[in-house]
Amino acid sequence: MNNDLRVIISGGGTGGHIFPAISIANAVKALRPEAQILFVGALGRMEMQRVPAAGYEIIGLPICGFDRKNLLKNVKVLYKIWKSQRMAKSIIKNFNPQVAVGVGGYASGPTLNKAAAMGIPCLIQEQNSYAGVTNKLLAKKAEKICVAYDGMERFFPADKIIKTGNPVRQSLLETTISRDDAVRSFGFDPNKKVILLVGGSLGARTINESVLQHINQICQSDVQFIWQTGKYYYTGIQEQLSALKTQISNLKVTDFISDMGVAYKAADLVISRAGASSISEFCLIGKPVILVPSPNVAEDHQTKNAMALVNVKAALYVKDNEAPKLLLPLAIDTVQDAAKLASLKENILKLALPDSAEIIAREVIRLSEK
């Protein structure tokens, strides 16, 4: 009989779910190189590309979320859920895992439901300070629940909770380039301050509008800007900038940054959405940040993530609807305030929880041995 460790990891939808999932897989492989790991994701979602790129096999389920605006469309959704449950059962039966891990997102629901029903120990990892719907539903069936914030017994049984922090992209922690060389790689002057604007893996309309409304202030400032627009917005933004017929030498515009470790190293200040994975990265690398929580997420959990930092003076915060007016002026003032940057760096480093992926991986292995 084959005694090699076999682990199913399920979930995805956004980078905030996918990056921790891949980090957990990598940590399991580091501890148990013989381990076989199978991902289960949702067809058409980001994980179907990102997971194979990281070197792991993934199977897609036809699952999707409910349509709250057009209730009639949910007949089709219910069929997809039913079909996904059947597929998940077949996948589990064929792969025969000793443990199943859920990281949130559509696919983790049917996968972990079926795994638990088949007697397989389950672990869920909740990235946010406000638990997602899928993980709240799965909590009763999970043996262990790994969290990143205090107070999560509001959502989960206290005896199942382990505070591990969120696993982050290992490449960010392994970046060895100097700050000056990182700045030069973007064609900028290392003697001047740099602000990095990122809107998550898909971009952020509000952050992009905030930049466009303050182009004149950007041109007149002595600050340099790296602006990741997101692929969806990039072409339209380039057209608007071209219409200005002005060369903006202190603004680097890109649709996607492949090496975020270098971008973070170059930045003296980051402007970002308040996704849980991003926040964990800022804590670990000690990066001053202005958070603009997305209003388009369940239970407004990004605002709750942000306030966990703001309340201990570890980050600044601008409401989404106020960002077009306030964000850029605040950022330009902040990046030139050395004492403020130092205070933000000191306070956010206190919140860092290192070795999260390894801690979770050890718990996965322990569960597999039951």
CSV table of C-alpha atoms in Angstrom, one decimal:
chain,number,residue,atom,x,y,z
A,1,MET,CA,0.0,0.0,0.0
A,2,ASN,CA,1.2,3.5,-0.8
A,3,ASN,CA,1.9,5.4,2.4
A,4,ASP,CA,2.9,8.7,0.7
A,5,LEU,CA,1.2,11.8,2.1
A,6,ARG,CA,-1.7,12.8,-0.1
A,7,VAL,CA,-3.3,16.3,0.4
A,8,ILE,CA,-6.2,18.0,-1.3
A,9,ILE,CA,-6.2,21.8,-1.2
A,10,SER,CA,-9.3,23.6,-2.4
A,11,GLY,CA,-10.4,27.1,-3.0
A,12,GLY,CA,-9.4,30.2,-4.9
A,13,GLY,CA,-11.1,32.9,-6.9
A,14,THR,CA,-8.7,35.7,-5.9
A,15,GLY,CA,-4.9,36.0,-5.3
A,16,GLY,CA,-5.9,36.4,-1.6
A,17,HIS,CA,-7.0,32.8,-1.5
A,18,ILE,CA,-4.6,31.4,-4.1
A,19,PHE,CA,-1.2,32.7,-2.8
A,20,PRO,CA,-1.8,31.2,0.7
A,21,ALA,CA,-2.9,27.9,-0.8
A,22,ILE,CA,0.3,27.6,-2.9
A,23,SER,CA,2.4,28.7,0.1
A,24,ILE,CA,0.9,25.9,2.2
A,25,ALA,CA,1.5,23.4,-0.6
A,26,ASN,CA,5.1,24.5,-0.8
A,27,ALA,CA,5.6,24.2,2.9
A,28,VAL,CA,4.1,20.7,3.0
A,29,LYS,CA,6.5,19.7,0.2
A,30,ALA,CA,9.4,21.2,2.1
A,31,LEU,CA,8.6,19.0,5.1
A,32,ARG,CA,7.5,15.9,3.2
A,33,PRO,CA,9.1,15.9,-0.3
A,34,GLU,CA,7.2,12.8,-1.3
A,35,ALA,CA,3.8,14.3,-0.7
A,36,GLN,CA,1.3,14.3,-3.5
A,37,ILE,CA,-0.8,17.4,-3.6
A,38,LEU,CA,-3.9,18.0,-5.7
A,39,PHE,CA,-5.7,21.3,-6.0
A,40,VAL,CA,-9.4,21.6,-6.6
A,41,GLY,CA,-10.6,25.0,-8.0
A,42,ALA,CA,-13.4,26.6,-9.8
A,43,LEU,CA,-13.5,26.5,-13.6
A,44,GLY,CA,-12.8,29.9,-15.2
A,45,ARG,CA,-11.3,31.4,-12.1
A,46,MET,CA,-7.7,32.6,-11.5
A,47,GLU,CA,-6.5,29.5,-9.8
A,48,MET,CA,-6.9,27.4,-13.0
A,49,GLN,CA,-3.8,29.3,-14.4
A,50,ARG,CA,-1.9,30.3,-11.2
A,51,VAL,CA,-1.8,26.8,-9.6
A,52,PRO,CA,-0.3,25.0,-12.7
A,53,ALA,CA,2.2,27.8,-13.0
A,54,ALA,CA,3.4,27.0,-9.5
A,55,GLY,CA,3.9,23.4,-10.5
A,56,TYR,CA,0.8,21.7,-9.1
A,57,GLU,CA,-2.1,19.8,-10.7
A,58,ILE,CA,-5.6,21.3,-10.4
A,59,ILE,CA,-9.0,20.0,-11.3
A,60,GLY,CA,-11.8,22.6,-11.9
A,61,LEU,CA,-15.4,22.3,-10.6
A,62,PRO,CA,-18.2,24.1,-12.5
A,63,ILE,CA,-19.2,25.9,-9.2
A,64,CYS,CA,-20.1,29.6,-9.1
A,65,GLY,CA,-21.7,32.1,-6.7
A,66,PHE,CA,-25.4,33.0,-6.3
A,67,ASP,CA,-26.7,35.8,-8.4
A,68,ARG,CA,-28.3,38.2,-6.0
A,69,LYS,CA,-29.7,40.5,-8.7
A,70,ASN,CA,-31.3,37.9,-11.0
A,71,LEU,CA,-32.8,35.2,-8.8
A,72,LEU,CA,-34.0,33.1,-11.8
A,73,LYS,CA,-30.4,32.6,-12.8
A,74,ASN,CA,-29.9,30.7,-9.6
A,75,VAL,CA,-31.6,27.6,-10.9
A,76,LYS,CA,-28.5,27.1,-13.0
A,77,VAL,CA,-26.3,27.9,-10.0
A,78,LEU,CA,-28.1,25.2,-8.0
A,79,TYR,CA,-27.4,22.7,-10.8
A,80,LYS,CA,-23.7,23.6,-10.8
A,81,ILE,CA,-23.5,23.1,-7.1
A,82,TRP,CA,-25.1,19.7,-7.4
A,83,LYS,CA,-22.8,18.7,-10.2
A,84,SER,CA,-19.7,20.1,-8.2
A,85,GLN,CA,-20.7,18.0,-5.2
A,86,ARG,CA,-20.8,14.8,-7.4
A,87,MET,CA,-17.5,15.7,-9.0
A,88,ALA,CA,-15.8,16.4,-5.7
A,89,LYS,CA,-16.9,13.0,-4.4
A,90,SER,CA,-15.4,11.3,-7.4
A,91,ILE,CA,-12.1,13.3,-7.2
A,92,ILE,CA,-11.7,12.5,-3.5
A,93,LYS,CA,-12.5,8.8,-4.1
A,94,ASN,CA,-9.9,8.6,-6.9
A,95,PHE,CA,-7.1,10.6,-5.2
A,96,ASN,CA,-7.8,9.1,-1.7
A,97,PRO,CA,-6.3,12.0,0.4
A,98,GLN,CA,-5.5,11.6,4.1
A,99,VAL,CA,-6.3,15.3,4.7
A,100,ALA,CA,-8.2,18.1,3.0
A,101,VAL,CA,-7.4,21.9,3.2
A,102,GLY,CA,-9.9,24.7,2.4
A,103,VAL,CA,-8.7,28.2,1.9
A,104,GLY,CA,-12.0,29.9,1.0
A,105,GLY,CA,-13.6,30.5,-2.3
A,106,TYR,CA,-16.4,28.7,-4.2
A,107,ALA,CA,-14.6,25.3,-4.7
A,108,SER,CA,-13.7,24.7,-1.1
A,109,GLY,CA,-17.4,24.3,-0.2
A,110,PRO,CA,-18.3,21.1,-2.1
A,111,THR,CA,-14.8,19.7,-1.7
A,112,LEU,CA,-14.5,19.9,2.0
A,113,ASN,CA,-18.2,19.0,2.6
A,114,LYS,CA,-17.6,15.7,0.7
A,115,ALA,CA,-14.2,15.1,2.3
A,116,ALA,CA,-15.7,15.5,5.8
A,117,ALA,CA,-18.6,13.2,4.9
A,118,MET,CA,-16.1,10.6,3.7
A,119,GLY,CA,-14.3,10.7,7.1
A,120,ILE,CA,-11.3,12.7,5.9
A,121,PRO,CA,-9.9,15.2,8.4
A,122,CYS,CA,-10.3,18.8,7.3
A,123,LEU,CA,-8.4,22.0,8.0
A,124,ILE,CA,-9.6,25.4,6.9
A,125,GLN,CA,-7.6,28.6,6.6
A,126,GLU,CA,-9.4,31.9,7.1
A,127,GLN,CA,-7.4,34.9,5.9
A,128,ASN,CA,-9.7,37.7,7.0
A,129,SER,CA,-10.6,39.3,10.3
A,130,TYR,CA,-14.3,38.7,9.3
A,131,ALA,CA,-14.9,35.1,8.3
A,132,GLY,CA,-16.2,34.3,4.9
A,133,VAL,CA,-19.5,32.5,4.3
A,134,THR,CA,-17.9,29.3,3.0
A,135,ASN,CA,-15.6,28.9,5.9
A,136,LYS,CA,-18.3,29.7,8.5
A,137,LEU,CA,-20.4,26.9,7.0
A,138,LEU,CA,-17.5,24.5,7.0
A,139,ALA,CA,-16.3,25.3,10.5
A,140,LYS,CA,-18.5,22.6,12.1
A,141,LYS,CA,-16.9,19.9,10.0
A,142,ALA,CA,-13.3,21.1,10.2
A,143,GLU,CA,-10.9,19.7,12.8
A,144,LYS,CA,-8.7,22.7,12.9
A,145,ILE,CA,-9.2,26.3,11.8
A,146,CYS,CA,-6.1,28.5,11.1
A,147,VAL,CA,-6.7,32.2,11.5
A,148,ALA,CA,-4.7,35.5,11.2
A,149,TYR,CA,-6.6,37.7,13.7
A,150,ASP,CA,-7.6,37.7,17.3
A,151,GLY,CA,-11.3,37.4,18.2
A,152,MET,CA,-12.2,34.8,15.6
A,153,GLU,CA,-14.1,32.8,18.2
A,154,ARG,CA,-17.0,35.1,17.1
A,155,PHE,CA,-17.3,32.8,14.1
A,156,PHE,CA,-15.6,29.5,14.9
A,157,PRO,CA,-15.5,27.1,17.9
A,158,ALA,CA,-12.7,28.3,20.1
A,159,ASP,CA,-11.2,24.9,20.7
A,160,LYS,CA,-10.5,24.4,16.9
A,161,ILE,CA,-8.8,27.8,16.4
A,162,ILE,CA,-5.0,28.1,15.8
A,163,LYS,CA,-3.6,31.6,15.3
A,164,THR,CA,-1.1,31.1,12.5
A,165,GLY,CA,-1.2,34.2,10.4
A,166,ASN,CA,-1.5,34.2,6.7
A,167,PRO,CA,1.0,32.4,4.5
A,168,VAL,CA,2.5,34.9,2.0
A,169,ARG,CA,4.4,34.6,-1.3
A,170,GLN,CA,7.8,33.3,-0.3
A,171,SER,CA,9.5,35.3,-3.1
A,172,LEU,CA,8.7,38.5,-1.2
A,173,LEU,CA,10.7,37.4,1.8
A,174,GLU,CA,13.6,36.1,-0.3
A,175,THR,CA,14.1,39.3,-2.3
A,176,THR,CA,17.7,40.3,-1.9
A,177,ILE,CA,17.9,43.4,-4.2
A,178,SER,CA,18.7,46.7,-2.5
A,179,ARG,CA,16.2,49.5,-2.3
A,180,ASP,CA,18.4,51.7,-4.6
A,181,ASP,CA,18.7,49.0,-7.3
A,182,ALA,CA,15.0,48.2,-7.0
A,183,VAL,CA,14.2,51.9,-7.7
A,184,ARG,CA,16.6,52.0,-10.6
A,185,SER,CA,15.0,48.9,-12.1
A,186,PHE,CA,11.9,51.1,-12.7
A,187,GLY,CA,14.0,53.8,-14.3
A,188,PHE,CA,13.7,56.1,-11.3
A,189,ASP,CA,16.1,58.2,-9.1
A,190,PRO,CA,16.9,56.3,-5.8
A,191,ASN,CA,17.4,59.7,-4.1
A,192,LYS,CA,13.7,60.5,-4.4
A,193,LYS,CA,10.7,59.0,-2.6
A,194,VAL,CA,8.6,56.3,-4.3
A,195,ILE,CA,4.9,55.5,-3.9
A,196,LEU,CA,3.6,52.2,-5.2
A,197,LEU,CA,-0.1,52.0,-6.1
A,198,VAL,CA,-1.6,48.5,-6.5
A,199,GLY,CA,-5.2,47.5,-6.7
A,200,GLY,CA,-4.9,43.7,-6.2
A,201,SER,CA,-4.7,41.1,-8.8
A,202,LEU,CA,-7.5,42.6,-10.9
A,203,GLY,CA,-6.9,46.3,-10.4
A,204,ALA,CA,-9.0,48.8,-8.5
A,205,ARG,CA,-11.1,51.4,-10.2
A,206,THR,CA,-11.1,53.9,-7.3
A,207,ILE,CA,-7.3,53.9,-6.9
A,208,ASN,CA,-7.0,54.4,-10.6
A,209,GLU,CA,-9.5,57.3,-10.6
A,210,SER,CA,-7.6,58.9,-7.7
A,211,VAL,CA,-4.4,59.0,-9.7
A,212,LEU,CA,-6.1,60.4,-12.9
A,213,GLN,CA,-7.8,63.2,-10.9
A,214,HIS,CA,-4.4,64.3,-9.5
A,215,ILE,CA,-2.2,64.0,-12.5
A,216,ASN,CA,-1.2,67.7,-12.2
A,217,GLN,CA,-0.2,67.3,-8.6
A,218,ILE,CA,1.8,64.2,-9.5
A,219,CYS,CA,3.6,66.1,-12.2
A,220,GLN,CA,4.5,68.9,-9.8
A,221,SER,CA,5.6,66.8,-7.0
A,222,ASP,CA,9.2,65.5,-6.3
A,223,VAL,CA,7.8,62.0,-5.7
A,224,GLN,CA,8.0,59.1,-8.1
A,225,PHE,CA,5.0,56.8,-8.7
A,226,ILE,CA,4.8,53.1,-9.7
A,227,TRP,CA,1.2,52.5,-10.8
A,228,GLN,CA,-0.2,49.0,-11.4
A,229,THR,CA,-3.5,49.6,-13.0
A,230,GLY,CA,-4.7,46.0,-13.5
A,231,LYS,CA,-5.1,44.5,-17.0
A,232,TYR,CA,-8.8,45.4,-17.2
A,233,TYR,CA,-8.1,49.2,-16.9
A,234,TYR,CA,-4.7,49.5,-18.5
A,235,THR,CA,-5.7,50.3,-22.1
A,236,GLY,CA,-8.3,53.0,-21.2
A,237,ILE,CA,-5.8,54.6,-18.8
A,238,GLN,CA,-3.1,54.7,-21.4
A,239,GLU,CA,-5.5,56.4,-23.8
A,240,GLN,CA,-6.4,59.1,-21.2
A,241,LEU,CA,-2.7,59.7,-20.5
A,242,SER,CA,-1.8,59.9,-24.2
A,243,ALA,CA,-4.6,62.5,-24.6
A,244,LEU,CA,-2.7,64.8,-22.2
A,245,LYS,CA,0.2,65.0,-24.6
A,246,THR,CA,2.5,65.5,-21.6
A,247,GLN,CA,5.5,63.2,-20.8
A,248,ILE,CA,5.2,62.4,-17.1
A,249,SER,CA,8.7,61.3,-16.2
A,250,ASN,CA,7.9,60.5,-12.5
A,251,LEU,CA,5.0,58.1,-13.3
A,252,LYS,CA,5.6,54.5,-14.3
A,253,VAL,CA,2.4,52.8,-15.5
A,254,THR,CA,2.0,49.1,-15.9
A,255,ASP,CA,-0.9,46.7,-16.1
A,256,PHE,CA,0.8,44.0,-14.0
A,257,ILE,CA,3.9,43.6,-11.8
A,258,SER,CA,5.4,40.1,-12.1
A,259,ASP,CA,8.0,40.6,-9.3
A,260,MET,CA,6.2,42.3,-6.4
A,261,GLY,CA,9.2,41.7,-4.2
A,262,VAL,CA,11.2,44.2,-6.2
A,263,ALA,CA,8.3,46.7,-6.3
A,264,TYR,CA,7.8,46.5,-2.6
A,265,LYS,CA,11.5,47.0,-2.0
A,266,ALA,CA,11.5,50.1,-4.2
A,267,ALA,CA,8.5,51.7,-2.5
A,268,ASP,CA,8.7,54.0,0.5
A,269,LEU,CA,4.9,53.9,0.8
A,270,VAL,CA,2.3,51.6,-0.7
A,271,ILE,CA,-1.3,52.4,-1.6
A,272,SER,CA,-3.4,49.2,-1.6
A,273,ARG,CA,-6.7,47.5,-1.1
A,274,ALA,CA,-7.1,45.8,2.3
A,275,GLY,CA,-7.1,42.2,1.2
A,276,ALA,CA,-5.9,39.9,4.0
A,277,SER,CA,-2.9,38.4,2.1
A,278,SER,CA,-1.7,41.9,1.1
A,279,ILE,CA,-1.9,43.1,4.7
A,280,SER,CA,0.0,40.0,5.9
A,281,GLU,CA,2.7,40.8,3.4
A,282,PHE,CA,3.0,44.4,4.5
A,283,CYS,CA,3.3,43.3,8.1
A,284,LEU,CA,6.1,40.8,7.3
A,285,ILE,CA,8.2,43.2,5.2
A,286,GLY,CA,7.4,46.3,7.5
A,287,LYS,CA,6.0,48.4,4.7
A,288,PRO,CA,4.2,51.7,5.4
A,289,VAL,CA,0.8,51.6,3.7
A,290,ILE,CA,-2.4,53.6,3.1
A,291,LEU,CA,-5.3,51.1,2.8
A,292,VAL,CA,-8.4,51.8,0.6
A,293,PRO,CA,-10.8,48.9,1.5
A,294,SER,CA,-12.9,47.6,-1.4
A,295,PRO,CA,-16.6,48.1,-0.8
A,296,ASN,CA,-17.4,45.3,-3.2
A,297,VAL,CA,-16.6,42.4,-0.8
A,298,ALA,CA,-18.8,40.3,1.4
A,299,GLU,CA,-19.6,41.7,4.9
A,300,ASP,CA,-17.3,44.7,4.2
A,301,HIS,CA,-14.5,42.5,5.5
A,302,GLN,CA,-11.7,44.6,3.9
A,303,THR,CA,-12.7,47.6,6.1
A,304,LYS,CA,-12.5,45.3,9.2
A,305,ASN,CA,-9.1,44.1,8.0
A,306,ALA,CA,-7.9,47.7,7.7
A,307,MET,CA,-9.2,48.8,11.0
A,308,ALA,CA,-7.3,46.0,12.8
A,309,LEU,CA,-4.2,47.9,11.7
A,310,VAL,CA,-5.4,51.5,11.9
A,311,ASN,CA,-6.5,51.0,15.5
A,312,VAL,CA,-2.9,50.3,16.5
A,313,LYS,CA,-1.5,53.0,14.3
A,314,ALA,CA,0.1,50.5,11.9
A,315,ALA,CA,-1.5,51.8,8.7
A,316,LEU,CA,-3.4,54.8,7.3
A,317,TYR,CA,-6.9,54.4,5.9
A,318,VAL,CA,-9.1,56.3,3.3
A,319,LYS,CA,-12.7,55.3,2.6
A,320,ASP,CA,-13.3,54.2,-1.0
A,321,ASN,CA,-15.8,57.0,-1.7
A,322,GLU,CA,-13.4,59.7,-0.4
A,323,ALA,CA,-10.3,58.4,-2.1
A,324,PRO,CA,-10.6,60.3,-5.4
A,325,LYS,CA,-10.4,63.5,-3.5
A,326,LEU,CA,-8.2,62.7,-0.5
A,327,LEU,CA,-5.9,59.7,-1.3
A,328,LEU,CA,-3.1,61.3,-3.5
A,329,PRO,CA,-2.7,64.5,-1.4
A,330,LEU,CA,-2.4,62.3,1.8
A,331,ALA,CA,0.1,59.9,0.1
A,332,ILE,CA,2.3,62.7,-1.1
A,333,ASP,CA,2.4,64.4,2.3
A,334,THR,CA,3.0,61.1,4.1
A,335,VAL,CA,5.8,59.8,2.0
A,336,GLN,CA,7.8,63.0,2.7
A,337,ASP,CA,7.3,62.7,6.4
A,338,ALA,CA,10.2,60.6,7.6
A,339,ALA,CA,8.9,60.4,11.2
A,340,LYS,CA,5.5,59.2,10.1
A,341,LEU,CA,7.0,56.5,7.8
A,342,ALA,CA,9.2,55.3,10.6
A,343,SER,CA,6.3,55.1,13.0
A,344,LEU,CA,4.1,53.1,10.5
A,345,LYS,CA,7.0,50.7,9.8
A,346,GLU,CA,7.7,50.1,13.5
A,347,ASN,CA,4.0,49.5,14.3
A,348,ILE,CA,3.2,47.2,11.4
A,349,LEU,CA,6.2,45.0,12.0
A,350,LYS,CA,4.8,44.3,15.5
A,351,LEU,CA,1.8,42.6,13.8
A,352,ALA,CA,3.9,40.2,11.7
A,353,LEU,CA,3.3,36.4,12.2
A,354,PRO,CA,6.3,34.7,10.5
A,355,ASP,CA,6.5,31.0,9.4
A,356,SER,CA,2.7,30.8,8.9
A,357,ALA,CA,2.9,28.4,6.0
A,358,GLU,CA,5.2,26.0,7.9
A,359,ILE,CA,3.0,26.1,11.0
A,360,ILE,CA,-0.1,25.2,8.9
A,361,ALA,CA,1.8,22.5,7.0
A,362,ARG,CA,2.8,20.8,10.2
A,363,GLU,CA,-0.8,20.8,11.3
A,364,VAL,CA,-1.9,19.4,8.0
A,365,ILE,CA,0.7,16.6,8.4
A,366,ARG,CA,-0.4,15.9,12.0
A,367,LEU,CA,-4.1,15.6,10.9
A,368,SER,CA,-3.1,13.2,8.1
A,369,GLU,CA,-1.6,10.9,10.6
A,370,LYS,CA,-4.9,10.5,12.6
